[in-house]
mmCIF file of C-alpha atoms in Angstrom:
data_model
loop_
_atom_site.group_PDB
_atom_site.id
_atom_site.type_symbol
_atom_site.label_atom_id
_atom_site.label_comp_id
_atom_site.label_asym_id
_atom_site.label_seq_id
_atom_site.Cartn_x
_atom_site.Cartn_y
_atom_site.Cartn_z
ATOM 1 C CA MET A 16 -161.068 81.774 83.997
ATOM 2 C CA THR A 17 -164.118 81.542 86.235
ATOM 3 C CA LEU A 18 -164.510 84.179 88.920
ATOM 4 C CA ILE A 19 -166.803 84.236 91.932
ATOM 5 C CA THR A 20 -167.479 87.861 92.778
ATOM 6 C CA THR A 21 -167.304 89.322 96.261
ATOM 7 C CA PRO A 22 -168.215 92.966 95.708
ATOM 8 C CA SER A 23 -168.305 95.345 98.635
ATOM 9 C CA GLU A 24 -170.917 98.088 99.027
ATOM 10 C CA GLN A 25 -168.935 100.215 96.598
ATOM 11 C CA GLN A 26 -167.412 97.906 94.027
ATOM 12 C CA ASP A 27 -163.843 98.666 93.011
ATOM 13 C CA ALA A 28 -162.856 99.269 89.433
ATOM 14 C CA PRO A 29 -161.940 96.343 87.163
ATOM 15 C CA ALA A 30 -158.371 95.192 87.666
ATOM 16 C CA SER A 31 -157.792 94.845 83.959
ATOM 17 C CA ALA A 32 -159.514 98.044 82.914
ATOM 18 C CA PRO A 33 -157.480 99.798 80.226
ATOM 19 C CA THR A 34 -157.052 103.444 81.004
ATOM 20 C CA THR A 35 -156.041 106.246 78.701
ATOM 21 C CA PRO A 36 -154.410 108.828 80.948
ATOM 22 C CA PRO A 37 -153.713 112.243 79.510
ATOM 23 C CA ARG A 38 -150.438 112.903 77.745
ATOM 24 C CA SER A 39 -147.448 113.546 79.990
ATOM 25 C CA PHE A 40 -147.652 117.300 79.490
ATOM 26 C CA GLY A 41 -149.499 119.550 77.074
ATOM 27 C CA TRP A 42 -150.683 123.119 76.697
ATOM 28 C CA ALA A 43 -154.256 122.170 77.578
ATOM 29 C CA GLN A 44 -153.123 120.630 80.866
ATOM 30 C CA LEU A 45 -150.956 123.680 81.567
ATOM 31 C CA VAL A 46 -153.861 126.083 81.074
ATOM 32 C CA GLN A 47 -156.133 123.964 83.283
ATOM 33 C CA ALA A 48 -153.471 123.753 86.002
ATOM 34 C CA LEU A 49 -152.653 127.479 86.149
ATOM 35 C CA PRO A 50 -155.683 128.579 88.263
ATOM 36 C CA GLY A 51 -154.958 125.871 90.834
ATOM 37 C CA ALA A 52 -151.261 126.763 90.832
ATOM 38 C CA LEU A 53 -152.035 130.428 91.513
ATOM 39 C CA ARG A 54 -154.368 129.464 94.373
ATOM 40 C CA LYS A 55 -151.549 127.405 95.879
ATOM 41 C CA LEU A 56 -149.418 130.571 96.196
ATOM 42 C CA ASP A 57 -151.384 131.231 99.387
ATOM 43 C CA PRO A 58 -148.885 130.518 102.217
ATOM 44 C CA THR A 59 -151.603 128.715 104.194
ATOM 45 C CA ALA A 60 -151.813 126.205 101.327
ATOM 46 C CA LEU A 61 -148.025 125.711 101.374
ATOM 47 C CA VAL A 62 -147.853 124.792 105.060
ATOM 48 C CA ARG A 63 -148.067 121.087 104.172
ATOM 49 C CA ASN A 64 -145.025 121.523 101.886
ATOM 50 C CA PRO A 65 -142.225 122.967 104.069
ATOM 51 C CA VAL A 66 -139.688 123.148 101.228
ATOM 52 C CA MET A 67 -141.914 125.264 98.987
ATOM 53 C CA LEU A 68 -142.992 127.344 101.977
ATOM 54 C CA LEU A 69 -139.323 128.153 102.646
ATOM 55 C CA VAL A 70 -138.824 129.147 99.001
ATOM 56 C CA TRP A 71 -141.995 131.295 99.206
ATOM 57 C CA VAL A 72 -140.624 133.084 102.290
ATOM 58 C CA GLY A 73 -137.299 133.640 100.501
ATOM 59 C CA ALA A 74 -139.093 135.016 97.445
ATOM 60 C CA ALA A 75 -141.204 137.367 99.555
ATOM 61 C CA PHE A 76 -138.171 138.591 101.517
ATOM 62 C CA THR A 77 -136.140 139.135 98.328
ATOM 63 C CA THR A 78 -139.028 141.078 96.772
ATOM 64 C CA VAL A 79 -139.268 143.363 99.811
ATOM 65 C CA LEU A 80 -135.485 143.808 99.727
ATOM 66 C CA ALA A 81 -135.560 144.684 96.015
ATOM 67 C CA ILE A 82 -138.251 147.318 96.635
ATOM 68 C CA ALA A 83 -136.471 148.822 99.634
ATOM 69 C CA GLU A 84 -132.940 148.698 98.214
ATOM 70 C CA PRO A 85 -133.087 152.007 96.270
ATOM 71 C CA PHE A 86 -134.249 153.829 99.409
ATOM 72 C CA LEU A 87 -131.715 152.179 101.739
ATOM 73 C CA GLY A 88 -128.781 152.721 99.423
ATOM 74 C CA GLY A 89 -127.824 149.044 99.253
ATOM 75 C CA PRO A 90 -124.493 147.555 100.382
ATOM 76 C CA ALA A 91 -122.542 150.347 98.722
ATOM 77 C CA SER A 92 -123.713 152.878 101.337
ATOM 78 C CA SER A 93 -122.064 150.830 104.110
ATOM 79 C CA GLY A 94 -118.816 150.305 102.225
ATOM 80 C CA GLY A 95 -119.844 146.970 100.671
ATOM 81 C CA THR A 96 -119.685 145.879 97.066
ATOM 82 C CA PRO A 97 -122.366 147.578 94.934
ATOM 83 C CA VAL A 98 -125.164 145.232 93.838
ATOM 84 C CA PRO A 99 -127.009 146.146 90.633
ATOM 85 C CA ALA A 100 -130.730 146.657 91.231
ATOM 86 C CA PRO A 101 -131.734 144.206 88.468
ATOM 87 C CA PHE A 102 -129.781 141.457 90.224
ATOM 88 C CA THR A 103 -132.028 141.460 93.305
ATOM 89 C CA TRP A 104 -135.135 141.603 91.129
ATOM 90 C CA GLY A 105 -133.797 138.714 89.045
ATOM 91 C CA ILE A 106 -133.339 136.574 92.164
ATOM 92 C CA ALA A 107 -136.844 137.462 93.368
ATOM 93 C CA ILE A 108 -138.425 136.606 90.007
ATOM 94 C CA TRP A 109 -136.488 133.339 89.833
ATOM 95 C CA LEU A 110 -137.707 132.289 93.287
ATOM 96 C CA TRP A 111 -141.328 133.171 92.447
ATOM 97 C CA LEU A 112 -141.074 131.153 89.220
ATOM 98 C CA THR A 113 -139.706 128.201 91.212
ATOM 99 C CA VAL A 114 -142.728 128.256 93.528
ATOM 100 C CA LEU A 115 -145.136 128.730 90.611
ATOM 101 C CA PHE A 116 -143.691 125.889 88.519
ATOM 102 C CA ALA A 117 -143.756 123.552 91.528
ATOM 103 C CA ASN A 118 -147.434 124.406 92.041
ATOM 104 C CA VAL A 119 -148.164 123.876 88.333
ATOM 105 C CA ALA A 120 -146.542 120.428 88.446
ATOM 106 C CA GLU A 121 -148.596 119.514 91.502
ATOM 107 C CA SER A 122 -151.809 120.757 89.889
ATOM 108 C CA VAL A 123 -151.094 118.780 86.701
ATOM 109 C CA ALA A 124 -150.507 115.623 88.760
ATOM 110 C CA GLU A 125 -153.779 116.168 90.620
ATOM 111 C CA GLY A 126 -155.618 116.681 87.330
ATOM 112 C CA ARG A 127 -154.189 113.468 85.870
ATOM 113 C CA GLY A 128 -155.200 111.549 88.993
ATOM 114 C CA LYS A 129 -158.767 112.863 88.841
ATOM 115 C CA ALA A 130 -159.010 112.061 85.120
ATOM 116 C CA GLN A 131 -157.811 108.492 85.679
ATOM 117 C CA ALA A 132 -160.236 108.011 88.591
ATOM 118 C CA ALA A 133 -163.107 109.269 86.431
ATOM 119 C CA SER A 134 -162.058 106.881 83.656
ATOM 120 C CA LEU A 135 -162.061 103.956 86.092
ATOM 121 C CA ARG A 136 -165.504 104.866 87.419
ATOM 122 C CA LYS A 137 -166.861 105.098 83.871
ATOM 123 C CA THR A 138 -165.361 101.717 82.963
ATOM 124 C CA ARG A 139 -166.890 100.117 86.060
ATOM 125 C CA THR A 140 -170.413 101.091 84.997
ATOM 126 C CA SER A 141 -169.965 100.257 81.298
ATOM 127 C CA THR A 142 -168.227 96.871 81.644
ATOM 128 C CA MET A 143 -170.355 93.837 80.737
ATOM 129 C CA ALA A 144 -170.048 90.501 82.522
ATOM 130 C CA ARG A 145 -171.049 86.956 81.592
ATOM 131 C CA ARG A 146 -172.840 85.793 84.725
ATOM 132 C CA VAL A 147 -173.289 82.032 85.103
ATOM 133 C CA VAL A 148 -176.870 80.872 85.552
ATOM 134 C CA GLY A 149 -177.251 77.896 87.913
ATOM 135 C CA TYR A 150 -173.564 77.402 88.764
ATOM 136 C CA ASP A 151 -172.723 73.865 89.932
ATOM 137 C CA PRO A 152 -169.274 73.799 91.594
ATOM 138 C CA ALA A 153 -169.273 70.019 91.950
ATOM 139 C CA ALA A 154 -170.243 68.916 88.431
ATOM 140 C CA ASP A 155 -168.899 71.865 86.406
ATOM 141 C CA ALA A 156 -166.422 73.905 88.446
ATOM 142 C CA ALA A 157 -165.135 75.802 85.386
ATOM 143 C CA ALA A 158 -168.709 76.500 84.172
ATOM 144 C CA GLU A 159 -167.784 75.295 80.707
ATOM 145 C CA HIS A 160 -171.260 73.901 80.011
ATOM 146 C CA ALA A 161 -173.338 76.300 82.092
ATOM 147 C CA ALA A 162 -175.680 78.891 80.658
ATOM 148 C CA THR A 163 -174.601 82.519 80.924
ATOM 149 C CA ALA A 164 -176.333 85.875 80.809
ATOM 150 C CA GLN A 165 -174.860 89.240 79.808
ATOM 151 C CA VAL A 166 -175.264 91.773 82.612
ATOM 152 C CA SER A 167 -173.662 95.053 83.578
ATOM 153 C CA SER A 168 -170.899 94.810 86.168
ATOM 154 C CA ALA A 169 -172.903 97.211 88.344
ATOM 155 C CA GLU A 170 -175.635 94.544 88.634
ATOM 156 C CA LEU A 171 -173.325 91.861 90.050
ATOM 157 C CA GLN A 172 -174.114 90.679 93.557
ATOM 158 C CA ARG A 173 -172.079 88.842 96.157
ATOM 159 C CA ASP A 174 -171.418 85.175 95.248
ATOM 160 C CA ASP A 175 -172.295 85.693 91.573
ATOM 161 C CA VAL A 176 -170.101 83.617 89.261
ATOM 162 C CA VAL A 177 -168.826 85.132 86.025
ATOM 163 C CA ILE A 178 -166.689 83.805 83.180
ATOM 164 C CA VAL A 179 -163.783 85.884 81.865
ATOM 165 C CA THR A 180 -161.986 84.836 78.683
ATOM 166 C CA ALA A 181 -158.802 86.150 77.079
ATOM 167 C CA GLY A 182 -158.989 89.837 76.198
ATOM 168 C CA GLU A 183 -162.043 90.566 78.352
ATOM 169 C CA LEU A 184 -162.182 92.966 81.275
ATOM 170 C CA ILE A 185 -162.545 91.579 84.775
ATOM 171 C CA PRO A 186 -165.891 93.049 85.851
ATOM 172 C CA GLY A 187 -165.189 93.390 89.576
ATOM 173 C CA ASP A 188 -163.543 92.097 92.723
ATOM 174 C CA GLY A 189 -163.715 88.402 93.396
ATOM 175 C CA ASP A 190 -161.888 85.095 93.832
ATOM 176 C CA ILE A 191 -160.867 82.814 90.992
ATOM 177 C CA VAL A 192 -162.574 79.439 91.403
ATOM 178 C CA ALA A 193 -161.262 77.819 88.214
ATOM 179 C CA GLY A 194 -158.627 78.483 85.581
ATOM 180 C CA ILE A 195 -155.504 80.597 85.281
ATOM 181 C CA ALA A 196 -154.716 83.817 83.433
ATOM 182 C CA THR A 197 -152.311 86.710 83.193
ATOM 183 C CA VAL A 198 -154.039 89.876 84.361
ATOM 184 C CA ASP A 199 -153.143 93.478 83.613
ATOM 185 C CA GLU A 200 -153.489 95.249 86.970
ATOM 186 C CA SER A 201 -151.700 98.443 85.935
ATOM 187 C CA ALA A 202 -154.838 100.548 86.404
ATOM 188 C CA ILE A 203 -154.947 99.573 90.095
ATOM 189 C CA THR A 204 -151.382 98.837 91.197
ATOM 190 C CA GLY A 205 -149.349 100.719 88.571
ATOM 191 C CA GLU A 206 -147.430 97.532 87.727
ATOM 192 C CA SER A 207 -146.852 97.540 83.976
ATOM 193 C CA ALA A 208 -146.193 93.805 83.570
ATOM 194 C CA PRO A 209 -149.180 91.410 83.655
ATOM 195 C CA VAL A 210 -149.325 89.107 86.673
ATOM 196 C CA ILE A 211 -150.448 85.480 86.890
ATOM 197 C CA ARG A 212 -153.644 84.785 88.800
ATOM 198 C CA GLU A 213 -155.062 81.283 89.337
ATOM 199 C CA SER A 214 -157.457 79.454 91.579
ATOM 200 C CA GLY A 215 -155.932 78.297 94.838
ATOM 201 C CA GLY A 216 -152.966 80.655 94.549
ATOM 202 C CA ASP A 217 -151.815 82.974 97.304
ATOM 203 C CA ARG A 218 -153.068 85.935 95.235
ATOM 204 C CA SER A 219 -156.235 84.790 93.430
ATOM 205 C CA ALA A 220 -158.405 87.843 94.137
#
């Protein structure tokens, strides 16, 4: 497959870059996520998440009620059914754990996203490309007989032509000018199945 690159000012990551995201959940990720989860207990940080903010308010109210219940006498003083003191504390602790675990899950997801973005940035700078020297679109559109030079993907300029063979990483954004291939775009789109890209197709970039 022959690709003519059209990089922008900040070149995107290779479409076929293999990423190695962290494991789904581990103790190391949990420890790293705990400080961020505790910071998210601030109600001002929960404003953008109304559901968790409502649970936070319920947890705070239940905690105040559990503290004040021994002094107020509880429902039994007004003829109601007696409520054991541990029950109110149990509800309060359960609500706080719900908020905390939700924050931990969010922090873990943010950490995984940052790790994957860092991996993509590293791949972009370390990927090598076979740039065609003296490309002739009329006589040799597929650049089968043209000379090539190994360069870093960060050195590619607009309108450079590169050759990508089976198993190689696509070094940057561009349009396919010759050939056809199945491309793994999971690092960019999340689609697990490879997609077909060819010159002249509706999706050749």
